[in-house]
PDB file of C-alpha atoms in Angstrom:
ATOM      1  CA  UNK A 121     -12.362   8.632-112.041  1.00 55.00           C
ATOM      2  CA  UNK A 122     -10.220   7.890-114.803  1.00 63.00           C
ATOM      3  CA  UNK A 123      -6.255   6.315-114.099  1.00 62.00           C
ATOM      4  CA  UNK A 124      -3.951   8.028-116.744  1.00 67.00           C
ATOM      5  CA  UNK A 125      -1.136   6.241-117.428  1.00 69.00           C
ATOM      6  CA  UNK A 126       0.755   9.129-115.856  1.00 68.00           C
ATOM      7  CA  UNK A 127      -1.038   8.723-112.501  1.00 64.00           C
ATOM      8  CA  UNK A 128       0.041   4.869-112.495  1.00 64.00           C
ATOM      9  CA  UNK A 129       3.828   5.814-112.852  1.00 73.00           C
ATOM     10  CA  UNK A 130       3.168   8.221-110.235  1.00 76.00           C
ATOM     11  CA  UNK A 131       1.497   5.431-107.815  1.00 73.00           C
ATOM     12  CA  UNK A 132       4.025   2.744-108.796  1.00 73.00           C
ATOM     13  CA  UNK A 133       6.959   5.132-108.205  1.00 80.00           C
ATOM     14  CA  UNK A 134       5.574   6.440-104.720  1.00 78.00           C
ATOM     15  CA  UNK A 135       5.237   2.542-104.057  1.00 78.00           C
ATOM     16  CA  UNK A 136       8.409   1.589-104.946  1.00 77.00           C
ATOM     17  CA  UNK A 137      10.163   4.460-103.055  1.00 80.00           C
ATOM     18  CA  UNK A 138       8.023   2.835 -99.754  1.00 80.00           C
ATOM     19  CA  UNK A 139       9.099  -0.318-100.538  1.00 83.00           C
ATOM     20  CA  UNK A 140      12.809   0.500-100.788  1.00 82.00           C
ATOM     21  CA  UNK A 141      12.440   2.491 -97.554  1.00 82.00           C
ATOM     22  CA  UNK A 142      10.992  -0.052 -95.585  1.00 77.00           C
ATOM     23  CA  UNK A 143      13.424  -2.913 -96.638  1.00 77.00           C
ATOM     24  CA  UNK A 144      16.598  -0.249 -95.760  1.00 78.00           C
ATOM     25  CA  UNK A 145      15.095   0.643 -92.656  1.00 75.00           C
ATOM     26  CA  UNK A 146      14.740  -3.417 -92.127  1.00 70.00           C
ATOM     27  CA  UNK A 147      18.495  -3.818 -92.900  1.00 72.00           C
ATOM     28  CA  UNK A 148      19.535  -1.035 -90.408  1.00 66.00           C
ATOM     29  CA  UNK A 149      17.636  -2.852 -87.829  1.00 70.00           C
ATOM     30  CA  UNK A 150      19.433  -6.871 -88.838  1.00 68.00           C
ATOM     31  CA  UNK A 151      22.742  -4.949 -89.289  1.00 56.00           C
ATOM     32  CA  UNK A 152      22.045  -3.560 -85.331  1.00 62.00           C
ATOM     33  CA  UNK A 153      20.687  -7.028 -84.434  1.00 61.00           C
ATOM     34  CA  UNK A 154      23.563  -8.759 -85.968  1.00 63.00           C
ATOM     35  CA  UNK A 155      26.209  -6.045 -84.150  1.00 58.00           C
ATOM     36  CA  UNK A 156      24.239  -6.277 -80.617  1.00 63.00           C
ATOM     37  CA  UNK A 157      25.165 -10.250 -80.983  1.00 60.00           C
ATOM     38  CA  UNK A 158      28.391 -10.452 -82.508  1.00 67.00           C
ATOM     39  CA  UNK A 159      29.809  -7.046 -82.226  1.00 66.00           C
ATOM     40  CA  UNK A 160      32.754  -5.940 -84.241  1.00 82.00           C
ATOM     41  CA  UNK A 161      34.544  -8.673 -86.839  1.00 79.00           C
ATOM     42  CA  UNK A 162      37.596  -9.130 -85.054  1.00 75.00           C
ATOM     43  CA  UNK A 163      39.662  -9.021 -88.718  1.00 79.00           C
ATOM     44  CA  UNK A 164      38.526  -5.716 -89.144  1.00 86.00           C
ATOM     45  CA  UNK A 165      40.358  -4.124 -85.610  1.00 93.00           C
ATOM     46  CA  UNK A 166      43.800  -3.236 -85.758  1.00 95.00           C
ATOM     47  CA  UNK A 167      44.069  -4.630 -82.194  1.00 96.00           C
ATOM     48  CA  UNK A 168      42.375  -7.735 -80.249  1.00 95.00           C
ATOM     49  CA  UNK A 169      42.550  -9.675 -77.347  1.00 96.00           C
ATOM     50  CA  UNK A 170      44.826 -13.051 -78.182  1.00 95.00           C
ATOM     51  CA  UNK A 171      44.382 -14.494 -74.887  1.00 96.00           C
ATOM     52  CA  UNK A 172      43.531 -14.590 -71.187  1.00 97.00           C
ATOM     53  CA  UNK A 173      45.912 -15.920 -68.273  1.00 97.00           C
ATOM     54  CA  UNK A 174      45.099 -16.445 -64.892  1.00 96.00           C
ATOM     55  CA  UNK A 175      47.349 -17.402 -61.930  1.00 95.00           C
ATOM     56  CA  UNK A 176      46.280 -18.300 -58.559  1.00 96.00           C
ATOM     57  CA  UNK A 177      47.869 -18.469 -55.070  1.00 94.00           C
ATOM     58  CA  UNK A 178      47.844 -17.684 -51.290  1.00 94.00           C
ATOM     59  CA  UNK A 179      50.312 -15.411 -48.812  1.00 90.00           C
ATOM     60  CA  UNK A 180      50.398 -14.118 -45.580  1.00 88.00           C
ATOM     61  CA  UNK A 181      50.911 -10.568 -44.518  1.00 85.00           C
ATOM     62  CA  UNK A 182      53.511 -10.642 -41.438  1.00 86.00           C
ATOM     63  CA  UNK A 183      52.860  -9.530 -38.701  1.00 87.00           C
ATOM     64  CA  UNK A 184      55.024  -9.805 -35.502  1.00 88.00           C
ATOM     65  CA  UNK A 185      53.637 -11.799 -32.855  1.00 88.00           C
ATOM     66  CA  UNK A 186      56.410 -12.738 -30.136  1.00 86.00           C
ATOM     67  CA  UNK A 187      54.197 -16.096 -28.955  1.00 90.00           C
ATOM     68  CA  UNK A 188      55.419 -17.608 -32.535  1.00 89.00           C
ATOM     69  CA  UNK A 189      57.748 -17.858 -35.202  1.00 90.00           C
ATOM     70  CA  UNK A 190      55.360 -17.228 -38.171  1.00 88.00           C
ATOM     71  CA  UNK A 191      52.684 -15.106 -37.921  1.00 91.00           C
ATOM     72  CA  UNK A 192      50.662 -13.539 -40.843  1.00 90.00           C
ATOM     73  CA  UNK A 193      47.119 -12.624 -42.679  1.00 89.00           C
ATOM     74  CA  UNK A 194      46.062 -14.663 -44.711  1.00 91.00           C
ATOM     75  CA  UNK A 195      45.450 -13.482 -48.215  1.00 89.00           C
ATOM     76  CA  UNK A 196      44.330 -15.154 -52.094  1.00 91.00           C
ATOM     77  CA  UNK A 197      45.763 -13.958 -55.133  1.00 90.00           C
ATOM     78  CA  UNK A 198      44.888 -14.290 -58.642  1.00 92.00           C
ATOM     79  CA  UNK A 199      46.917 -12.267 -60.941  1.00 92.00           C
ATOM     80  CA  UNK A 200      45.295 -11.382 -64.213  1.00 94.00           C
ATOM     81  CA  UNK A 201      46.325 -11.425 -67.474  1.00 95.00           C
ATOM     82  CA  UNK A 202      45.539 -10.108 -70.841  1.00 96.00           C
ATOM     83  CA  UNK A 203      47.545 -10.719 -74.535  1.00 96.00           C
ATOM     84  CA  UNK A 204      46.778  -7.517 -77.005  1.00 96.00           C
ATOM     85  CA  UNK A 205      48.259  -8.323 -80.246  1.00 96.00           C
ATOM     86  CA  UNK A 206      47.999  -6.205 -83.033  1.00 95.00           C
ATOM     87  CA  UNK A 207      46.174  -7.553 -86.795  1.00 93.00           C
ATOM     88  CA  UNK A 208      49.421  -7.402 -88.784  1.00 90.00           C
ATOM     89  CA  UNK A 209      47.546  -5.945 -92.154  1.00 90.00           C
ATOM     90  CA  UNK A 210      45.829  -3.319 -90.083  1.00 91.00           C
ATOM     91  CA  UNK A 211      47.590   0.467 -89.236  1.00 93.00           C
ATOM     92  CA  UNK A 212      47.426   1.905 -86.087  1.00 94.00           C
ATOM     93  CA  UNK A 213      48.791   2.141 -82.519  1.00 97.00           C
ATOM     94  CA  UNK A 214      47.351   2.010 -78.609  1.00 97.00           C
ATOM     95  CA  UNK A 215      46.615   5.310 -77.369  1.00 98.00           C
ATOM     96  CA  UNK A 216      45.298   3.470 -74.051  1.00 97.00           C
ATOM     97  CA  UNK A 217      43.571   0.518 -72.463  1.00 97.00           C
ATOM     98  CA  UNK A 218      40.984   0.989 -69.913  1.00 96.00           C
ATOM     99  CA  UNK A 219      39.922  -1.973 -67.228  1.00 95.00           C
ATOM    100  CA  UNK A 220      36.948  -0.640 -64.927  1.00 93.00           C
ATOM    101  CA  UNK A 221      33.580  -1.699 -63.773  1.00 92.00           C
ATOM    102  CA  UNK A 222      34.585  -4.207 -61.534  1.00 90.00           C
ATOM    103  CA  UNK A 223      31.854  -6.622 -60.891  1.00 90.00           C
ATOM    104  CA  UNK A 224      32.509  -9.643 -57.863  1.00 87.00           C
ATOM    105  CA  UNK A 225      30.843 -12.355 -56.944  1.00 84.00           C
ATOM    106  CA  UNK A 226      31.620 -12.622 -53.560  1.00 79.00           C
ATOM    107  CA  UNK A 227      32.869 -16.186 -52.424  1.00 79.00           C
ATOM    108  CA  UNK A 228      31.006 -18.000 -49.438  1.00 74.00           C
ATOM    109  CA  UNK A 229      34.031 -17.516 -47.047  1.00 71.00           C
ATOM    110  CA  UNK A 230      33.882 -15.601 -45.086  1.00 68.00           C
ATOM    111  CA  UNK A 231      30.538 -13.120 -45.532  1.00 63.00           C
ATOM    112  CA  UNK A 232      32.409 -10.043 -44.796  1.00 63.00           C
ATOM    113  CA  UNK A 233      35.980 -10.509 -47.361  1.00 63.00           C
ATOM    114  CA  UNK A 234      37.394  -7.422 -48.229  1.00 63.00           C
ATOM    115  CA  UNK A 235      38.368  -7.623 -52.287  1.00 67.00           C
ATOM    116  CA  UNK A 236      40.979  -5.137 -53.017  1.00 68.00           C
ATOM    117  CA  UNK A 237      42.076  -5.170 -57.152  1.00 68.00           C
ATOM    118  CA  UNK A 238      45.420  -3.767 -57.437  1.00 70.00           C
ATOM    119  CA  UNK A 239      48.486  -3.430 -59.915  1.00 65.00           C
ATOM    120  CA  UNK A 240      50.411  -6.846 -59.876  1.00 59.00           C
ATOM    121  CA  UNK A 241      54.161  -6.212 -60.487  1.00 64.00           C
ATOM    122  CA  UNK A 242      55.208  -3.571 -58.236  1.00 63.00           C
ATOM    123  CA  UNK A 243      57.610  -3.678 -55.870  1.00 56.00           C
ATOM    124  CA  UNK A 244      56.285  -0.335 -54.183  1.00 52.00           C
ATOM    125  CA  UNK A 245      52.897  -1.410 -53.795  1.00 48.00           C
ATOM    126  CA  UNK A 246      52.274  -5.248 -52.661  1.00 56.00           C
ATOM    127  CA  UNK A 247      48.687  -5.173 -50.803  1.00 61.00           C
ATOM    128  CA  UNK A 248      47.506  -1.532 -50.899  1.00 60.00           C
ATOM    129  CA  UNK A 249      44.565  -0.941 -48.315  1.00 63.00           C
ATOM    130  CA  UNK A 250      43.174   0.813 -51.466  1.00 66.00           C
ATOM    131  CA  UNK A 251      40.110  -0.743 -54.034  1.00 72.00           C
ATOM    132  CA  UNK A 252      41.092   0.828 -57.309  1.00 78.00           C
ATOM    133  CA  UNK A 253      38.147   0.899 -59.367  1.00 83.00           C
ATOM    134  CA  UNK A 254      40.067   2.029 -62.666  1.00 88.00           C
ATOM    135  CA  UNK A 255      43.603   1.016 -64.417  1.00 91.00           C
ATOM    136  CA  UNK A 256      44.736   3.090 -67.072  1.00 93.00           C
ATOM    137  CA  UNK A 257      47.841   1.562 -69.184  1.00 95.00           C
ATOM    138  CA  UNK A 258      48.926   4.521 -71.190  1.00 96.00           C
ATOM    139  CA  UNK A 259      50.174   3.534 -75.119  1.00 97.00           C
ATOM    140  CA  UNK A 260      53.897   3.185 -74.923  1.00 96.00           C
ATOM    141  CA  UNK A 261      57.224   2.248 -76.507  1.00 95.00           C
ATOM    142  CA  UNK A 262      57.439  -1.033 -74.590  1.00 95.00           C
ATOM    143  CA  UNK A 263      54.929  -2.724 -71.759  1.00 94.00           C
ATOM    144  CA  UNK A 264      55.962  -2.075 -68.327  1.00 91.00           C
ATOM    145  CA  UNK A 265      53.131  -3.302 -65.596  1.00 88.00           C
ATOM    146  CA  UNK A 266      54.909  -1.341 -62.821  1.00 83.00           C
ATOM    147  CA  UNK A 267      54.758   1.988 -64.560  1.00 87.00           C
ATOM    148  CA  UNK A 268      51.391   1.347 -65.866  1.00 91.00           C
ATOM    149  CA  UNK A 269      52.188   1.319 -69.871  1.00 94.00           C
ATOM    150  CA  UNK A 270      51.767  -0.878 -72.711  1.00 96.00           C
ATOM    151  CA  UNK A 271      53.468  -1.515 -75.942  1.00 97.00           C
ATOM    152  CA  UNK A 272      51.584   0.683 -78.563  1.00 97.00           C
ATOM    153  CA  UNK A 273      51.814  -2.308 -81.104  1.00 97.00           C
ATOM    154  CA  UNK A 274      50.530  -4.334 -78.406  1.00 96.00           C
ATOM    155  CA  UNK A 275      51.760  -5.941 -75.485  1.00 96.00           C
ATOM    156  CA  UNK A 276      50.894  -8.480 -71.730  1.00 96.00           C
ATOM    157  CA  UNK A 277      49.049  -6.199 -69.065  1.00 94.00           C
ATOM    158  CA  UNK A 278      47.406  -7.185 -66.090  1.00 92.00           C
ATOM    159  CA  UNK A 279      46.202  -6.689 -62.632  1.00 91.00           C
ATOM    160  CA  UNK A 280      45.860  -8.495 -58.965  1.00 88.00           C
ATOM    161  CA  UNK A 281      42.840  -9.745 -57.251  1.00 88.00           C
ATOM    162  CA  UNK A 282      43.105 -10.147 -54.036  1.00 86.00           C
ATOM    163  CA  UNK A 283      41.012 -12.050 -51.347  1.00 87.00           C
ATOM    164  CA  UNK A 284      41.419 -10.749 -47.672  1.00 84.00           C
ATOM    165  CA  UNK A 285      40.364 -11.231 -44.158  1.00 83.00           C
ATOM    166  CA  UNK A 286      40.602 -14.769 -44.706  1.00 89.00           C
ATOM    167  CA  UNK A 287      41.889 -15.488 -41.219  1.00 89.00           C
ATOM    168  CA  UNK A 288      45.251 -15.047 -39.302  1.00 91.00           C
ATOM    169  CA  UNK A 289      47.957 -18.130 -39.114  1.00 90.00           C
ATOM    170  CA  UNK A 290      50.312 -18.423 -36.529  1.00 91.00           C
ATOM    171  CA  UNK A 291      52.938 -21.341 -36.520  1.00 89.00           C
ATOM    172  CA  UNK A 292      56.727 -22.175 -34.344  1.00 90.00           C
ATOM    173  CA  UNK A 293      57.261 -24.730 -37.160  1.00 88.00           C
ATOM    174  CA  UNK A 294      61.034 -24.074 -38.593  1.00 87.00           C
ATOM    175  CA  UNK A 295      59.793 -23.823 -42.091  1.00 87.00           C
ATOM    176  CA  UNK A 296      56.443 -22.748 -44.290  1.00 87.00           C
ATOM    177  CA  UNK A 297      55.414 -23.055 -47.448  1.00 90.00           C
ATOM    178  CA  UNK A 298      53.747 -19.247 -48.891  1.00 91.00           C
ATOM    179  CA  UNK A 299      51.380 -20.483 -51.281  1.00 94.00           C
ATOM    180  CA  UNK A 300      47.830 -22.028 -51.741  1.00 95.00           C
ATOM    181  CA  UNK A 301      48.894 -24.897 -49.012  1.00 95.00           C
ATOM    182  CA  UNK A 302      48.307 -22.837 -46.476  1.00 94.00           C
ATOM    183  CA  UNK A 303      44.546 -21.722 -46.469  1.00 94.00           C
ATOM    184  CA  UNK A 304      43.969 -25.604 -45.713  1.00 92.00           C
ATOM    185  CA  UNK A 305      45.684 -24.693 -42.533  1.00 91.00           C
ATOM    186  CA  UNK A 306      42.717 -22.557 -41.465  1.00 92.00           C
ATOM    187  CA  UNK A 307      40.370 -25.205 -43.093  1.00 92.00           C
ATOM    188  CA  UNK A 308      39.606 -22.985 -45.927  1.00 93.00           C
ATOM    189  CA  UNK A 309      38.052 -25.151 -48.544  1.00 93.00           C
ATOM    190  CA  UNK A 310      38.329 -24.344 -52.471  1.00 93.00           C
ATOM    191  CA  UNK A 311      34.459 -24.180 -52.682  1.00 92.00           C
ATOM    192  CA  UNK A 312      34.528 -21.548 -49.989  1.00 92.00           C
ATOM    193  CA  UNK A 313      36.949 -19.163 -51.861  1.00 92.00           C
ATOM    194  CA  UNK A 314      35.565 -19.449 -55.574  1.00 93.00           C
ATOM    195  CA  UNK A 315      34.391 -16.819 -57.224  1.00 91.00           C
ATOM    196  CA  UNK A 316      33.778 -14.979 -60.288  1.00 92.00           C
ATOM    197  CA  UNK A 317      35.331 -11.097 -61.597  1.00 93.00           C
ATOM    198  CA  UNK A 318      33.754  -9.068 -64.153  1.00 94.00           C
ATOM    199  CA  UNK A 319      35.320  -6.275 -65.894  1.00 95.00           C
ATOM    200  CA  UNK A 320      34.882  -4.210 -69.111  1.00 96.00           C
ATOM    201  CA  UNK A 321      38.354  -3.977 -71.001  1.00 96.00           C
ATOM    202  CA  UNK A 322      38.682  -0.700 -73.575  1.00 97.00           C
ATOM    203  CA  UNK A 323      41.398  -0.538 -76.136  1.00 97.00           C
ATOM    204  CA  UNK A 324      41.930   3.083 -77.519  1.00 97.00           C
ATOM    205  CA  UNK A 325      43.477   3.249 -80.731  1.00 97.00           C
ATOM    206  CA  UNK A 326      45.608   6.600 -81.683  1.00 96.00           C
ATOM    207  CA  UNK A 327      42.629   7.213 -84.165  1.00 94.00           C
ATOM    208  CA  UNK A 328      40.298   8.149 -81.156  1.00 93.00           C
ATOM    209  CA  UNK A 329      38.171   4.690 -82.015  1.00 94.00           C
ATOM    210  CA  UNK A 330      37.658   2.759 -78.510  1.00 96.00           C
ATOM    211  CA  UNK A 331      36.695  -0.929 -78.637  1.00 96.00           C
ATOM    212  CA  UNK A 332      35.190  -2.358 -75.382  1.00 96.00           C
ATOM    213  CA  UNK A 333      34.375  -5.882 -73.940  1.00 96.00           C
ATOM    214  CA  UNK A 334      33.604  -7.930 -71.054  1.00 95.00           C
ATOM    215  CA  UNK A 335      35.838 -10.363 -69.618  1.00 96.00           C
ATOM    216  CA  UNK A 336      34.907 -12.925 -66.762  1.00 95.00           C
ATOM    217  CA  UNK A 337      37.082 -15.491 -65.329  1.00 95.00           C
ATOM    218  CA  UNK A 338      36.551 -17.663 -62.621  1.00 94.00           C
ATOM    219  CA  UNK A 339      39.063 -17.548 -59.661  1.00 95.00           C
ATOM    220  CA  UNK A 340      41.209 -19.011 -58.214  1.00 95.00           C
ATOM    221  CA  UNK A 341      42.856 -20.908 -61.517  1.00 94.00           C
ATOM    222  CA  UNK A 342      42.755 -23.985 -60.462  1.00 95.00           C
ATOM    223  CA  UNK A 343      42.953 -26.371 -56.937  1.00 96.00           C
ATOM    224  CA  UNK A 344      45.439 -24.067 -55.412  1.00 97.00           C
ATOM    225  CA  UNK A 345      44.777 -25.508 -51.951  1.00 95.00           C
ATOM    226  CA  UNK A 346      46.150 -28.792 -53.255  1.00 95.00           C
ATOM    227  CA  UNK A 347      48.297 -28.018 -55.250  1.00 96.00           C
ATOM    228  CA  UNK A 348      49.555 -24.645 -53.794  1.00 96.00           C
ATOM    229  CA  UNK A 349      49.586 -22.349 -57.311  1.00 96.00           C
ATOM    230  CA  UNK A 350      47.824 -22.755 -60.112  1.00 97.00           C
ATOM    231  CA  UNK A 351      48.136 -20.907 -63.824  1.00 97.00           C
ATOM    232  CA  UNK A 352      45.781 -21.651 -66.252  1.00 96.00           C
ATOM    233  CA  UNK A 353      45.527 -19.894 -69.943  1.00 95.00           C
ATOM    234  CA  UNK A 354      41.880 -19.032 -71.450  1.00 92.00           C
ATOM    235  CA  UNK A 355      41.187 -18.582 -75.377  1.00 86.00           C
ATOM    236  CA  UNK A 356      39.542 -15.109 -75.677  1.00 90.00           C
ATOM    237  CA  UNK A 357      37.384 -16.210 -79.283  1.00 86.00           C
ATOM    238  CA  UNK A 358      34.506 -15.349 -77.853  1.00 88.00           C
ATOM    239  CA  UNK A 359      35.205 -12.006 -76.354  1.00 92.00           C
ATOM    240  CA  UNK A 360      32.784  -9.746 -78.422  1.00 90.00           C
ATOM    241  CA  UNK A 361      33.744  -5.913 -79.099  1.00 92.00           C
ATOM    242  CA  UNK A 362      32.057  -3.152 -79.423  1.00 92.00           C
ATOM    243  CA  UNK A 363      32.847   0.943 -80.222  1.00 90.00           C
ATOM    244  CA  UNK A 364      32.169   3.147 -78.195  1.00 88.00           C
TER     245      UNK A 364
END
């Protein structure tokens, strides 16, 4: 069988057409490798995550109890921050951000801790017998953490995290001290109350585009116990996004 030179730019042109098919198809797959790892470049969203803050204490419920002066539940908090600020050279505003999927590691103390996650700055609702498993901050003209809204150029939100059932204290002493000081009062130890929360955070631009992450922190903040509260601020460079 005779090759005309026809039939060879026929066979080199149905090669070459392979050949660039298989080396896009190879980029597609890096490009999904290389987004799977690092997700979105944080210069190209209009809005990111500057940083994480997370402040740690203890309180007591009251409860009256006519044997004593003081009487209360016991409870941990850790309120929970989160800095959106908006890339200055990119357009856009928040239409809403979404925290959800909840994920605890319980602590060691005791088994059978009831974790409640609830709005942190309301004067309505202090320690809700509730679990909310969603908080919806709705794009707004300023932030406001009671009312649920953010600033839709950015803005501070945030939730509480409580730890319950951690034991009732009773005292006739004249004064007490409502903070981390007094879970040492029940011998609670820091290593006993230590955890870690989970949570996917979703901003929603007004374009429709949603950009989600995961955020862990480790709670309490810091030796609360000691030294009664604790704050402590986390950098949030290697929170990677994704759309959604």
């Amino acid at each position: 069988m005779i090759i005309t030179t026809k039939d060879k730019k026929r066979i080199f042109k149905s090669a070459l057409i392979k050949m660039i098919i298989i080396i896009a198809f190879f980029i597609v797959l890096l490009l999904m490798f290389k987004y799977a790892i690092q997700g979105e470049n944080p210069k190209d969203m209009p809005f990111y995550i500057e940083s994480i803050t997370v402040a740690s204490t203890a309180d007591s419920i009251k409860k009256d109890n006519a044997n004593f002066l003081w009487c209360g539940d016991l409870v941990q908090i850790n309120d929970i921050y989160l800095k959106v600020d908006k890339n200055e050279d990119k357009s856009g505003a928040i239409k809403n951000i979404y925290i959800n999927n909840f994920q605890i590691e319980k602590p060691i103390y005791p088994v059978d801790t009831n974790i409640n996650k609830i709005y942190p700055m309301s004067d309505n609702i202090v320690y809700p017998d509730e679990n909310l498993q969603e908080i919806n901050f709705a794009g707004s003209d300023k932030t406001d953490l009671e009312n649920l809204t953010v600033g839709n150029q950015g803005g501070t939100i945030g939730f509480r995290f409580l730890l319950t059932n951690l034991g009732e204290y009773t005292s006739n002493e004249n004064q007490i001290t409502y903070d981390g000081t007094l879970l040492q009062k029940l011998n609670i130890t820091l290593e006993q109350i230590k955890c870690k929360i989970s949570f996917d955070c979703i901003i929603e631009t007004d374009k429709g585009i949603k950009y989600e992450t995961q955020i862990s922190v480790d709670v309490p903040s810091g030796d609360i116990i000691k030294d009664g509260y604790s704050i402590k601020e986390l950098p949030a460079t290697d929170l990677i996004f994704k759309r959604v």
